[in-house]
CSV table of C-alpha atoms and ligand atoms in Angstrom, one decimal:
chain,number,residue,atom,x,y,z
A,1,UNK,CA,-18.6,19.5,1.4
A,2,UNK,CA,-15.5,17.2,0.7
A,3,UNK,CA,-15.1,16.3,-2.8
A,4,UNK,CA,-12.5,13.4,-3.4
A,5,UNK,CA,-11.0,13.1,-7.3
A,6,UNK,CA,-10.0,10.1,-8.3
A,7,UNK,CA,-9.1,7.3,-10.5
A,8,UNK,CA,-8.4,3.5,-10.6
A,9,UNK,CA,-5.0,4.2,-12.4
A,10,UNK,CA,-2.4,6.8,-12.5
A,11,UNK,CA,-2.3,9.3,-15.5
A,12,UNK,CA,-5.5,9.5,-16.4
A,13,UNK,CA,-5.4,13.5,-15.5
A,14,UNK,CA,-7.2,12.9,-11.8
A,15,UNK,CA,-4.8,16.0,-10.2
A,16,UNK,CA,-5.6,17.9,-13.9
A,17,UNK,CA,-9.6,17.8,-12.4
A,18,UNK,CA,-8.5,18.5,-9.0
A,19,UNK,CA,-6.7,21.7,-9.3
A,20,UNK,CA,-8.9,23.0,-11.9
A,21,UNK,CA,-12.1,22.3,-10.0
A,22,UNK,CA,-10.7,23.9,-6.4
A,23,UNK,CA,-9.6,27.1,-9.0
A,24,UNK,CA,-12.9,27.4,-10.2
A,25,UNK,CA,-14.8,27.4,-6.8
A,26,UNK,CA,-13.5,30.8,-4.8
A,27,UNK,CA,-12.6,30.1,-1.4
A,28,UNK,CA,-12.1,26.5,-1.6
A,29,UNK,CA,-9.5,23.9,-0.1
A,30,UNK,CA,-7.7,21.5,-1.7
A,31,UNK,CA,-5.9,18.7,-0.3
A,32,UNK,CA,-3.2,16.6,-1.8
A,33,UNK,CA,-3.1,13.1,-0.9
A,34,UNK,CA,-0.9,11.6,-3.6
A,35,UNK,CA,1.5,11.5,-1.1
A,36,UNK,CA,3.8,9.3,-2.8
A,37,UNK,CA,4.0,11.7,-5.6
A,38,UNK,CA,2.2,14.7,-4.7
A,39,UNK,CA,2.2,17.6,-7.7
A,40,UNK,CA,-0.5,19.8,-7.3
A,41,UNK,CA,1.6,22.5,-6.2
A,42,UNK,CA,3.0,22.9,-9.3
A,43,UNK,CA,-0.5,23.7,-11.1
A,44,UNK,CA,-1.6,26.3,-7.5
A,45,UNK,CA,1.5,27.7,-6.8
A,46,UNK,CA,0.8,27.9,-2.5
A,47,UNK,CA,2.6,29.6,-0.2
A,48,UNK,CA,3.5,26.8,2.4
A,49,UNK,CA,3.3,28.3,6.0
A,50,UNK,CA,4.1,25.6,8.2
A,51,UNK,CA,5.6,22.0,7.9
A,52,UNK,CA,5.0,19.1,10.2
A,53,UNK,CA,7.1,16.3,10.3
A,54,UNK,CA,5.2,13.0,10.7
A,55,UNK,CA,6.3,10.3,13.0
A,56,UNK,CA,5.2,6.8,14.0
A,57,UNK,CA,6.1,4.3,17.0
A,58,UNK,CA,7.7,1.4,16.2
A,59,UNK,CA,9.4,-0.6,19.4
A,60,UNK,CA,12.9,-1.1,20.1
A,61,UNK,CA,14.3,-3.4,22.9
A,62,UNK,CA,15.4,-1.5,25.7
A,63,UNK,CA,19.1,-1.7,27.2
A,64,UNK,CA,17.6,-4.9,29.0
A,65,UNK,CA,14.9,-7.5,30.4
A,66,UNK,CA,14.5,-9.0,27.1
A,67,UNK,CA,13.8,-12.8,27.7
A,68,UNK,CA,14.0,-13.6,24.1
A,69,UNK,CA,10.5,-15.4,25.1
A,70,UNK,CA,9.1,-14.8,21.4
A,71,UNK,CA,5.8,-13.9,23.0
A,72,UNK,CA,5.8,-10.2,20.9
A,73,UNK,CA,6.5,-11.9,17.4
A,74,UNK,CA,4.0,-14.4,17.9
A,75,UNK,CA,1.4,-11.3,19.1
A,76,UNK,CA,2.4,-8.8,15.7
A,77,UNK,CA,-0.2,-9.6,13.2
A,78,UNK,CA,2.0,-7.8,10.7
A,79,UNK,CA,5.1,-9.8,10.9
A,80,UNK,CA,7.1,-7.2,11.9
A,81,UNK,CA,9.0,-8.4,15.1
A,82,UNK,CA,11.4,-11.6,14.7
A,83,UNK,CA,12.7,-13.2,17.7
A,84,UNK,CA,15.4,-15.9,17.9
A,85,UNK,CA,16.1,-17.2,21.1
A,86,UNK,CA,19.9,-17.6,22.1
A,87,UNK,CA,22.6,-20.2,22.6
A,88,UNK,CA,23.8,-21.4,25.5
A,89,UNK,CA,26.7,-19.1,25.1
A,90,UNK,CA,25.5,-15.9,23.5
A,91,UNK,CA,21.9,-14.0,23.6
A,92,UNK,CA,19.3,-14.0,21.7
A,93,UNK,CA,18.0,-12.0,18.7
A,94,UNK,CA,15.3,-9.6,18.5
A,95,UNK,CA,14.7,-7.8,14.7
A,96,UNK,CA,12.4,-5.2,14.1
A,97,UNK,CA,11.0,-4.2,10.4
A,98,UNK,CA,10.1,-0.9,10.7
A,99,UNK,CA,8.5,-1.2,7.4
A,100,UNK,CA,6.0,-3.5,8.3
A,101,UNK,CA,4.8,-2.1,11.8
A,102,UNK,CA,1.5,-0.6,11.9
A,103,UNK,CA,2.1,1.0,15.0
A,104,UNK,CA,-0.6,-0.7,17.0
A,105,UNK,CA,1.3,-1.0,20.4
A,106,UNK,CA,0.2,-4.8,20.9
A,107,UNK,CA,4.0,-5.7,21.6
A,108,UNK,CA,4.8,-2.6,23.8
A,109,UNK,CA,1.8,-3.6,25.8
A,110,UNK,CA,1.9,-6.9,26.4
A,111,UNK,CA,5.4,-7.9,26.8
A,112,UNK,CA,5.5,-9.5,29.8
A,113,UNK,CA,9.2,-8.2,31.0
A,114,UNK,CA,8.5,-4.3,29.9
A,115,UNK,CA,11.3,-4.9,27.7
A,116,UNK,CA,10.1,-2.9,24.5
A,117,UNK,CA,10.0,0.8,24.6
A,118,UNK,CA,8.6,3.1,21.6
A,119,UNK,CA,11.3,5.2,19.0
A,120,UNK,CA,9.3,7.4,16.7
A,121,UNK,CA,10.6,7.0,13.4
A,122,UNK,CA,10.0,9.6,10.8
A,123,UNK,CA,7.9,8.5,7.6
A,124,UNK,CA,7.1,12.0,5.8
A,125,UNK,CA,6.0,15.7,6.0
A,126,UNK,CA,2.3,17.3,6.3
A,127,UNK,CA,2.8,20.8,4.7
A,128,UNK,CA,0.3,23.5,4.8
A,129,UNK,CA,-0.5,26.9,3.2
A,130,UNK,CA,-2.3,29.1,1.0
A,131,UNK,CA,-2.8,29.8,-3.1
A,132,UNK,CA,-4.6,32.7,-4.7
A,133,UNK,CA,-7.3,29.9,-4.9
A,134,UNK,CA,-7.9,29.0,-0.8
A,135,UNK,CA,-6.0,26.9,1.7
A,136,UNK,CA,-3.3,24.3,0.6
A,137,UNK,CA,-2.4,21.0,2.0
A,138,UNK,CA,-0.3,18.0,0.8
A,139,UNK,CA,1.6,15.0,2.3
A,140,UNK,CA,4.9,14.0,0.9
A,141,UNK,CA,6.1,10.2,1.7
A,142,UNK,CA,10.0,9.8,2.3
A,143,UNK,CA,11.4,7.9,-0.2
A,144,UNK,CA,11.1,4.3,0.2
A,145,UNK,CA,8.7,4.2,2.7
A,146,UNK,CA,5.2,2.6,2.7
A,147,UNK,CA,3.3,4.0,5.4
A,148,UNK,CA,1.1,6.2,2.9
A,149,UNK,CA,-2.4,5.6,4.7
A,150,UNK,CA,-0.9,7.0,8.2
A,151,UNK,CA,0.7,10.0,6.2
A,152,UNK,CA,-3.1,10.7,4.6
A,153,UNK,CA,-4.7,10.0,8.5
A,154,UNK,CA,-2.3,12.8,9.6
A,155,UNK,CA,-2.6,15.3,6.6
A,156,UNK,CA,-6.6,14.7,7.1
A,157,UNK,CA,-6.1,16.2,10.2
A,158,UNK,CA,-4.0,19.2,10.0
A,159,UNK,CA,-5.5,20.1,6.8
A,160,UNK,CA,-7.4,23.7,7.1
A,161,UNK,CA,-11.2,22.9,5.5
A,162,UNK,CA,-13.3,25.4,3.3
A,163,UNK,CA,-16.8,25.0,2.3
A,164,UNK,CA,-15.8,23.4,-0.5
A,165,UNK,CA,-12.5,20.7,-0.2
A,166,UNK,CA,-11.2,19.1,-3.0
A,167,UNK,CA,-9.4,15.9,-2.6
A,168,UNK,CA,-6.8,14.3,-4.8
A,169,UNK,CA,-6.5,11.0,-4.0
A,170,UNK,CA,-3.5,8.7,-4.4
A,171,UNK,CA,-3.9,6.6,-8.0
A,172,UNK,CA,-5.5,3.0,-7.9
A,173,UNK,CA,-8.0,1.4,-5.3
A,174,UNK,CA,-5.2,0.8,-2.7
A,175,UNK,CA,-5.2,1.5,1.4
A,176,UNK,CA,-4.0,4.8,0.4
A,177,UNK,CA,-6.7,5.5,-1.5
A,178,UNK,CA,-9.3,4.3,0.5
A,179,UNK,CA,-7.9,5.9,3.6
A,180,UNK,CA,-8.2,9.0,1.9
A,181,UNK,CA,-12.0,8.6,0.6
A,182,UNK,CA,-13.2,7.9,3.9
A,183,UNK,CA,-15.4,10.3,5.1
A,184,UNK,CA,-15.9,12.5,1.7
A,185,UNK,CA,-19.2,13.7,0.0
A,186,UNK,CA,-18.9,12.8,-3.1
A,187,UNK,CA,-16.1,11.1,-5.4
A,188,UNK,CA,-15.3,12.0,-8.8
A,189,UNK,CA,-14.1,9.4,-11.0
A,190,UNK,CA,-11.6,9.9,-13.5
A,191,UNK,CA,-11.0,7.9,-16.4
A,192,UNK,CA,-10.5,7.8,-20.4
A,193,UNK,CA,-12.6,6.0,-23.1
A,194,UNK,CA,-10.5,3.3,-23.4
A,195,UNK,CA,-10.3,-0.3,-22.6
A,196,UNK,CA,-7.6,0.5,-19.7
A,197,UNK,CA,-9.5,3.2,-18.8
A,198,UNK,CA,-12.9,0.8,-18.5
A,199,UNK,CA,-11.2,-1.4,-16.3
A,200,UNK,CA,-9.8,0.7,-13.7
A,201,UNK,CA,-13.4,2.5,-13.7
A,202,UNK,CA,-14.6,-0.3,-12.6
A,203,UNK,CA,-12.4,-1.7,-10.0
A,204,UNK,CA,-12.6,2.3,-8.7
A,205,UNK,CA,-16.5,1.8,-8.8
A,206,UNK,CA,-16.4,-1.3,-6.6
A,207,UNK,CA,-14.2,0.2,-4.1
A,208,UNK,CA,-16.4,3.9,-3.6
A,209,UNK,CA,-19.4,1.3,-3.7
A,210,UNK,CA,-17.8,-0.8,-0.8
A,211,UNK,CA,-16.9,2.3,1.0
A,212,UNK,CA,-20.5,3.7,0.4
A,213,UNK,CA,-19.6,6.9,-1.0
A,214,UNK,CA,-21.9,8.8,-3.8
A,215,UNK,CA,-19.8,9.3,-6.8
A,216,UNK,CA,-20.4,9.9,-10.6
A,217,UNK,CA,-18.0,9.7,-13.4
A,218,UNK,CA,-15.5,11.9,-15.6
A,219,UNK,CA,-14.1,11.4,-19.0
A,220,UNK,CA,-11.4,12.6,-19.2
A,221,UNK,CA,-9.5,13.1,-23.1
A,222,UNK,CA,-13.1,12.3,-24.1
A,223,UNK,CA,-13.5,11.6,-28.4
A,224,UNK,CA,-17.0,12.1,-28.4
A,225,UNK,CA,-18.3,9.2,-29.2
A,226,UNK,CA,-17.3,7.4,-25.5
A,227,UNK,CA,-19.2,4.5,-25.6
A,228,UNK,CA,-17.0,2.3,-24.2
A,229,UNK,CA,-17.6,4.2,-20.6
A,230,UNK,CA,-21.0,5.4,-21.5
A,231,UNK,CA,-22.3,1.8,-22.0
A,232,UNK,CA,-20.9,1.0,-18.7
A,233,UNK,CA,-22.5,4.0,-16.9
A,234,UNK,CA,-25.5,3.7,-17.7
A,235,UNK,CA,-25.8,-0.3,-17.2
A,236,UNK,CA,-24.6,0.4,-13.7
A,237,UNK,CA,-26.7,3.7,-13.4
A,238,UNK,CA,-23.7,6.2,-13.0
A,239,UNK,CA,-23.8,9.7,-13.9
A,240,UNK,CA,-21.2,11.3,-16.4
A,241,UNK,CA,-20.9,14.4,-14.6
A,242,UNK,CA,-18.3,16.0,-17.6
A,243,UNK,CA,-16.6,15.0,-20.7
A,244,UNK,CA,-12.9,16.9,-21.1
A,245,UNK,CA,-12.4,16.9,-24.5
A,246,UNK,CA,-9.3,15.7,-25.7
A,247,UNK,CA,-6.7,19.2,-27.3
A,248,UNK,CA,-3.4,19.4,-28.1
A,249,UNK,CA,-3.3,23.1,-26.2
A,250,UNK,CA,-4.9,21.7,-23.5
A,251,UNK,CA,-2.5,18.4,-22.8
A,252,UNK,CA,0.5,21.2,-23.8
A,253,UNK,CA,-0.8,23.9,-21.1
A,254,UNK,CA,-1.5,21.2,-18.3
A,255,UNK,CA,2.5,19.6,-18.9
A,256,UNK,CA,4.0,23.2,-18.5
A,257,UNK,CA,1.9,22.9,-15.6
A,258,UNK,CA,-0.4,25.6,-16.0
A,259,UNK,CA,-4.2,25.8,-15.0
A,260,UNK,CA,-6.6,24.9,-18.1
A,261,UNK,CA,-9.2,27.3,-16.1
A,262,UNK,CA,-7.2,30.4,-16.1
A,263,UNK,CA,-9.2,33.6,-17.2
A,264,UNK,CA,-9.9,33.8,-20.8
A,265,UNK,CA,-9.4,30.2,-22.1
A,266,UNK,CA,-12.3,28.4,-23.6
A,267,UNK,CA,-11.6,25.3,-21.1
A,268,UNK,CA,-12.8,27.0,-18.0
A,269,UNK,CA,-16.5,26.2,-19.1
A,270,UNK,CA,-15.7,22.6,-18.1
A,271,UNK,CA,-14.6,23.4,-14.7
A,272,UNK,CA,-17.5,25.6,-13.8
A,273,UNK,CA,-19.9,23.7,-15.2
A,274,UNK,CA,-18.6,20.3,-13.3
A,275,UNK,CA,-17.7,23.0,-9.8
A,276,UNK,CA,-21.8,23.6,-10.6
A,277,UNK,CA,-22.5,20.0,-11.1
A,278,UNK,CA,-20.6,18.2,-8.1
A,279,UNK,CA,-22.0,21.0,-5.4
A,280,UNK,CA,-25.6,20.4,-6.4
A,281,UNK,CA,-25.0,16.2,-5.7
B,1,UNK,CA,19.3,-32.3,12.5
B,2,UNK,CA,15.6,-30.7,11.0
B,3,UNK,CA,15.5,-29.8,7.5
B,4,UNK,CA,12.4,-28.0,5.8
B,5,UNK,CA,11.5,-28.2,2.4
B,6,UNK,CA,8.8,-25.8,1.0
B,7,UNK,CA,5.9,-28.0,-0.4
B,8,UNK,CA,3.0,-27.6,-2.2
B,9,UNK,CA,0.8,-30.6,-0.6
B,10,UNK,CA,1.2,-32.6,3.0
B,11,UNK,CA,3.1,-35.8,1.4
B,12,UNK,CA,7.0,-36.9,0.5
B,13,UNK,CA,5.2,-36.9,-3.1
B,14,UNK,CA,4.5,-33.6,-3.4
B,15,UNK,CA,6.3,-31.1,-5.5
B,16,UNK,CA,8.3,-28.4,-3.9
B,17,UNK,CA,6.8,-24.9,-3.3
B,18,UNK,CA,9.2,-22.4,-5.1
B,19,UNK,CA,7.7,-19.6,-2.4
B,20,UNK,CA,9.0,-19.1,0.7
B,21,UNK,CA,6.7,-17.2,3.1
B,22,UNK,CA,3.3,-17.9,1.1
B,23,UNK,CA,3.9,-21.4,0.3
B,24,UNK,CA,1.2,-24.1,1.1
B,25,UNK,CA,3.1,-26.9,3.7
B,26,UNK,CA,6.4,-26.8,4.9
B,27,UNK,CA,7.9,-30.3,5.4
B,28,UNK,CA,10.5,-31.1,7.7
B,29,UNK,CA,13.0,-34.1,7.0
B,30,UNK,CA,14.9,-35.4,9.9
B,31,UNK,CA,18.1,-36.5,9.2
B,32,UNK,CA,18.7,-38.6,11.8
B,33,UNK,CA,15.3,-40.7,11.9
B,34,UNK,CA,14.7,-40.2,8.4
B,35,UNK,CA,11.2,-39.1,9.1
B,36,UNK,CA,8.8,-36.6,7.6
B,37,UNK,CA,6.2,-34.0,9.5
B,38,UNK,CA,4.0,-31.8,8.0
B,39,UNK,CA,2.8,-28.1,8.8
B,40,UNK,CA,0.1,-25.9,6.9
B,41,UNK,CA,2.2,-22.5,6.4
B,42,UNK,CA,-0.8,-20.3,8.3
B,43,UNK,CA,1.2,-17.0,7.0
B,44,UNK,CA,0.2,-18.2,3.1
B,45,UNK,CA,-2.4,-15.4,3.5
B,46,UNK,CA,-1.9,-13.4,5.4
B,47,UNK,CA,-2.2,-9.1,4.8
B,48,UNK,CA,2.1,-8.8,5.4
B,49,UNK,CA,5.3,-9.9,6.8
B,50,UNK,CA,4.2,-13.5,5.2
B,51,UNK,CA,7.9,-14.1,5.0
B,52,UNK,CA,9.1,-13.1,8.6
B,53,UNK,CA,6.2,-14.9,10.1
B,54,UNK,CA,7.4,-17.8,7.8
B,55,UNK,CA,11.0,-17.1,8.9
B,56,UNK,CA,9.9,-17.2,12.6
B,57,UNK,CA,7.9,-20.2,12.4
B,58,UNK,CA,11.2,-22.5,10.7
B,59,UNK,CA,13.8,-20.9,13.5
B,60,UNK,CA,10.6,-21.5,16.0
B,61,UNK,CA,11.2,-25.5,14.6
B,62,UNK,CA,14.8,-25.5,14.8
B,63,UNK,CA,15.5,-26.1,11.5
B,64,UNK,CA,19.3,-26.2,10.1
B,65,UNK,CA,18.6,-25.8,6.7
B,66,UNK,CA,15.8,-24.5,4.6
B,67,UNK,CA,15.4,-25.8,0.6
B,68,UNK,CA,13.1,-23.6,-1.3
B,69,UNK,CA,12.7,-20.9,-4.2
B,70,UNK,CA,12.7,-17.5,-3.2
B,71,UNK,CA,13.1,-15.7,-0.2
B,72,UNK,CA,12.0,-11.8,0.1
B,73,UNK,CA,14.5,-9.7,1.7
B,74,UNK,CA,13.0,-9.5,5.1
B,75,UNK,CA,12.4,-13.5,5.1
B,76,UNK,CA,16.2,-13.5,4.3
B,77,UNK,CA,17.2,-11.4,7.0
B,78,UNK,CA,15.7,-13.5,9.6
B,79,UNK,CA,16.4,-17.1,8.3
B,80,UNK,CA,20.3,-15.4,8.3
B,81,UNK,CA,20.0,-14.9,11.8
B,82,UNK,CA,18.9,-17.5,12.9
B,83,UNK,CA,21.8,-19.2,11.6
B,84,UNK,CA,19.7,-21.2,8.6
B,85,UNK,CA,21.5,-22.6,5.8
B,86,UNK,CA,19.7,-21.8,2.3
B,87,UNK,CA,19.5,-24.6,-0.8
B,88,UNK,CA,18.0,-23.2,-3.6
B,89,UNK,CA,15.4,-25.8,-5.3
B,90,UNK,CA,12.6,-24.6,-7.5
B,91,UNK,CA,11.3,-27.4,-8.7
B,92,UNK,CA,11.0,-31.5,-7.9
B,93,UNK,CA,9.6,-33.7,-5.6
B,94,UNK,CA,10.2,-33.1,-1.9
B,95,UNK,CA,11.5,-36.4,-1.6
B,96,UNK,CA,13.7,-36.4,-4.8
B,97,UNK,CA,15.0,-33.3,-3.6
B,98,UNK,CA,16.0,-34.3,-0.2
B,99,UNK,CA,17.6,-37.5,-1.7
B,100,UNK,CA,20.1,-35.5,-4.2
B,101,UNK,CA,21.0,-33.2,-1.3
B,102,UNK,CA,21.2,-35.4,1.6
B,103,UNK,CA,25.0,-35.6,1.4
B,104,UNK,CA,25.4,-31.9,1.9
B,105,UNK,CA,22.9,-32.0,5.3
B,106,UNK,CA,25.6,-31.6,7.8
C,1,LIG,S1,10.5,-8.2,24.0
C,1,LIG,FE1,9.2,-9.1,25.6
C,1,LIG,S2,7.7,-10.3,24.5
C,1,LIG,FE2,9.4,-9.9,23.1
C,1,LIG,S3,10.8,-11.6,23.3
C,1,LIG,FE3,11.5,-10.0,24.7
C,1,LIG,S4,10.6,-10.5,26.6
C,1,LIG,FE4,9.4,-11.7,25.1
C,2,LIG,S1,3.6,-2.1,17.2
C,2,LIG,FE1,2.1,-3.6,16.4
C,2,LIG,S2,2.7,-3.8,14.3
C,2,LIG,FE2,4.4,-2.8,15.3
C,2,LIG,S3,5.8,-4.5,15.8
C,2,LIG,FE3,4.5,-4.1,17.6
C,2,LIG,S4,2.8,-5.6,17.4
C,2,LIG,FE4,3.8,-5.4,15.4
């Protein structure tokens, strides 16, 4: 089964769950699709055995045939073509935004001189491998670059399964997000019983509930007394799979970047107990 | 010569439209007739590239010179292309604005 983990903000310990949970459960996969800041490596330690670089086709005018006809910028949904016909005396102008092509070939195809060819532009790196835990995968973005849902498409791909996957997904309810929760069992819902926390619950609710995807619902840095989330849950009949109590060794182990579930520590209960949990749903 | 003014409704009246690629009209004063046309912006909502398909539609019109707000860096990059002189307004009505610039149209 595919389990996604995630949140509708950043920092509210959504790769803390992740990497615990895939420790806990032998054998099992876990994918990182924070792509634009992907850190679970630090907590599993993998082995990376093969990179791939990722590449997309974005058009580029060829040496010629271009009749500065405007027929391709009018076409690209996105925006991403701009052409400005010529002078008398000079040519015209064709501008590409690599930034905002989504690849989809309509200009390519239909221009009507075959004066557009396809240049694969690099956007990121799939990486695979292996921790003491199961098979590893993550994405990494370049720098500046926004194509994070075709990155998470491609890492979806190459990623090596395991009975049990575990999925941390990119912060907030964005494309990147969504792209990654499509297709998954079951997503896990991080947040903190706080009014922040509340909100971005339940913006993170509405998108799993648009996508049609059981989920159920972590506290994470719980006090206790969480009524602000509880109240919530139960009006909208959501199940508080775990409370992870809020500890100073715990928040100092987890920023040195060490697992909270390692042998002998009182916090692996949580894990097994939510590893138990989730694979029953 | 075609000038466009970034507007918030379809009249003279109306006050100018600080945005660039998501703003409601775009009106276009011609300096030689003295004339006003009006044109719904159909990029105000769209998903991306607002401001290049903004950009494209004003060099589509022939305009000379643009008056408005802001411009994203894309929208910049084509409205410098295509040759478009830029006059910062953020505020006014479109045809106030047009009247206090109108010696610098050329
Ligand atoms: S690339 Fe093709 S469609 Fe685009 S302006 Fe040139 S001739 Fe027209
Ligand atoms: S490939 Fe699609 S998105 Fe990219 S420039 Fe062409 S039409 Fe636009």
């Amino acid at each position: 089964m595919k389990i996604a983990i995630a949140s509708g903000k950043g920092g509210t310990g959504k790769t803390t769950v992740a990497v615990n949970l895939a420790a806990v459960i032998q054998g099992s996969c876990l994918i990182d699709c924070d792509v634009e800041e992907p850190n679970a490596a630090l907590y599993l330690n993998p082995k990376i055995e093969e990179i791939n670089k990722v590449e997309l086709p974005v058009p580029r005018l060829k040496e010629d045939g271009c009749s500065y006809c405007g027929l391709c910028a009018r076409l690209c949904a996105f925006g991403a073509i701009s052409v400005l016909p010529g002078s008398a005396a000079g040519k015209g102008t064709l501008l590409v935004f690599d930034h905002l092509c989504k690849s989809c070939g309509v200009c390519m195809g239909l221009c009507p001189e075959r004066a557009l060819k396809e240049e694969l532009r690099a956007i990121g790196t799939v990486e695979t491998g292996n921790s003491c835990y199961g098979t590893f995968a993550r994405g990494q973005l370049d720098i500046g670059e926004v194509a994070a849902p075709a990155l998470i498409r491609v890492l979806k791909q190459k990623a090596i399964y395991a009975p049990v996957t575990i999925i941390d997904a990119p912060p907030g309810t964005s494309c990147a997000m969504i792209n990654t929760i499509n297709g998954v069992d079951l997503c896990v819902l991080v947040t903190e019983p706080t009014p922040f926390g509340l909100n971005d619950l339940k913006l993170a609710v509405e998108a799993v509930r648009k996508a049609s995807i059981p989920f159920c619902v972590v506290i994470n840095r719980s006090m206790g007394d969480d009524e602000i989330i509880e109240q919530y849950c139960r009006a909208e009949g959501a199940e508080i799979a775990a409370k992870i109590p809020f500890n100073m060794e715990m928040a100092r182990r987890s920023s040195e970047g060490g697992l909270l579930c390692a042998t002998g520590t009182v916090f692996r209960d949580y894990f097994t107990h939510l590893a138990e949990k989730v694979q029953k749903t | 010569m075609k000038v466009c003014i970034t507007a918030q409704d379809n009249n003279e009246n109306a006050q100018v439209d600080p945005r660039f690629g998501r703003c409601a009209f775009f009106a276009f004063y011609d300096t030689d007739s003295g004339d006003y046309q009006f044109f719904q912006n159909e990029a105000a909502f769209a998903d991306g590239g607002a401001g290049t398909k903004a950009g494209n539609f004003i060099a589509g019109k022939g305009v000379r010179v643009l008056m408005t707000g802001h411009l994203g860096p894309n929208a910049e990059t084509v409205v410098n292309a295509a040759g478009i002189r830029l006059i910062t307004v953020n505020s006014g009505a479109v045809k106030d604005v047009v009247d206090r610039e109108k010696a610098g149209f050329k």
